[in-house]
PDB file of C-alpha atoms in Angstrom:
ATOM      1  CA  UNK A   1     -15.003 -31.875   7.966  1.00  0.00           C
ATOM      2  CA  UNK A   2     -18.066 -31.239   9.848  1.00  0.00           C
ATOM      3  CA  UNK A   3     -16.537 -30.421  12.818  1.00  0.00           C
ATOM      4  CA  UNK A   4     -13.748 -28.447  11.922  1.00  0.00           C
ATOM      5  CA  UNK A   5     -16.475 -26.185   9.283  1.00  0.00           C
ATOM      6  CA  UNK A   6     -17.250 -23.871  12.277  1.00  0.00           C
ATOM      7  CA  UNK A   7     -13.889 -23.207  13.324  1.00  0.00           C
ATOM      8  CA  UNK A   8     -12.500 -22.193   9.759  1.00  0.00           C
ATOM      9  CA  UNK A   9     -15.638 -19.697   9.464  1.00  0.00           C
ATOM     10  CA  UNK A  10     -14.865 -18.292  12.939  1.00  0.00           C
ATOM     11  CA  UNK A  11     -10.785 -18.356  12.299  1.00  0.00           C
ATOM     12  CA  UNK A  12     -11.388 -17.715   8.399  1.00  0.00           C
ATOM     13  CA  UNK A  13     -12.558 -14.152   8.296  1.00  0.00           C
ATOM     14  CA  UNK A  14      -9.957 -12.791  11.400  1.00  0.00           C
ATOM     15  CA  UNK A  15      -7.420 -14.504   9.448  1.00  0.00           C
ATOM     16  CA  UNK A  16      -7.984 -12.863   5.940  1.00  0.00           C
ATOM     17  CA  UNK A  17      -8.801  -9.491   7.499  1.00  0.00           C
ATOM     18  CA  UNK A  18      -5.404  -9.705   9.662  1.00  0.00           C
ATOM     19  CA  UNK A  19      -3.733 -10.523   6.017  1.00  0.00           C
ATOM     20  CA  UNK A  20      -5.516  -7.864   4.249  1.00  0.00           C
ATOM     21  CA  UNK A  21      -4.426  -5.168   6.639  1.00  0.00           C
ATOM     22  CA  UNK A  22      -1.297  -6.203   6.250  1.00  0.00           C
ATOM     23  CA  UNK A  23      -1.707  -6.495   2.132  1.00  0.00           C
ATOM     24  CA  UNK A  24      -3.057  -2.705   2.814  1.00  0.00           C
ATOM     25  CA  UNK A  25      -0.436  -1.387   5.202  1.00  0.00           C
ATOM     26  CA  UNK A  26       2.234  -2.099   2.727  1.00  0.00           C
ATOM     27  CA  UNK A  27       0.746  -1.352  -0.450  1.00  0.00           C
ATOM     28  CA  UNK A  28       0.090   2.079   2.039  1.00  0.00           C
ATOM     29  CA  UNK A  29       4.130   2.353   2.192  1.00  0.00           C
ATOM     30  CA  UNK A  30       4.429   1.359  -1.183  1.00  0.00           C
ATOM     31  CA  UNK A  31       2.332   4.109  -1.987  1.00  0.00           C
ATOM     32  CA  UNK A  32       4.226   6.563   0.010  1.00  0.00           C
ATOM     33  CA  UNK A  33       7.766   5.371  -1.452  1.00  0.00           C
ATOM     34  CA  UNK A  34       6.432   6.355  -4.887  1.00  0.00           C
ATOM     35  CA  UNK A  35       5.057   9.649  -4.128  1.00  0.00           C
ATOM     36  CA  UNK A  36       8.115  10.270  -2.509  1.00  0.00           C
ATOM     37  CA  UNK A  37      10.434   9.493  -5.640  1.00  0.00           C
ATOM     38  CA  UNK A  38       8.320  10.871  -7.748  1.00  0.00           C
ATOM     39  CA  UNK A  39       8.384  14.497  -5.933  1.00  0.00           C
ATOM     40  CA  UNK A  40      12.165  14.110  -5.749  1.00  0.00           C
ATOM     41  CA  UNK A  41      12.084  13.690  -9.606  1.00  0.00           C
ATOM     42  CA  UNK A  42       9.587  16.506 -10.344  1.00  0.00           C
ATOM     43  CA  UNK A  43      11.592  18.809  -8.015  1.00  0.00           C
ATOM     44  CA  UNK A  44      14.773  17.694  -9.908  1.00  0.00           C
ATOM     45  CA  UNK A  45      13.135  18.493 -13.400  1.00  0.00           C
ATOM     46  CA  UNK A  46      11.779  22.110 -11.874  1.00  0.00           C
ATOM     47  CA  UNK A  47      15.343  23.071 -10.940  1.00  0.00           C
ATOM     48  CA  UNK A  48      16.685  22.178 -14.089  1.00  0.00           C
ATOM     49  CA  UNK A  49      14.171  23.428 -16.506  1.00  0.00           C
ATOM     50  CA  UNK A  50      13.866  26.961 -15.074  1.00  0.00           C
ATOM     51  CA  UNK A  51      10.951  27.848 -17.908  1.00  0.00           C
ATOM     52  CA  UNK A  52       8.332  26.257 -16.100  1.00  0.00           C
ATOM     53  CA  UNK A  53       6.079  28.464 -13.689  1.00  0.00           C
ATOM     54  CA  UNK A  54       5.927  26.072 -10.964  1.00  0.00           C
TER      55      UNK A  54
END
């Protein structure tokens, strides 16, 4: 245990950074797929309630 302490707290921090990225990349593109839907469902409510302004 000793021995193999240094390694996981060299390895350790790469490794959970590399799988955060990752966590943050697609919760980025999970982001972007909702925006995207929900424009596409405003726009469809705009057209066919023509008594808003916008």
């Amino acid at each position: 245990m000793e021995i193999n302490t240094p390694v996981a707290r060299i390895v350790g921090p790469r490794t959970y950074t590399q799988h955060f990225g990752v966590f943050i990349l697609s919760a980025k593109s999970q982001l972007s797929k909702w925006v995207i839907t929900i424009h596409s469902i405003t726009r469809r409510s705009n057209r066919n309630e023509s008594n808003y302004p916008w």
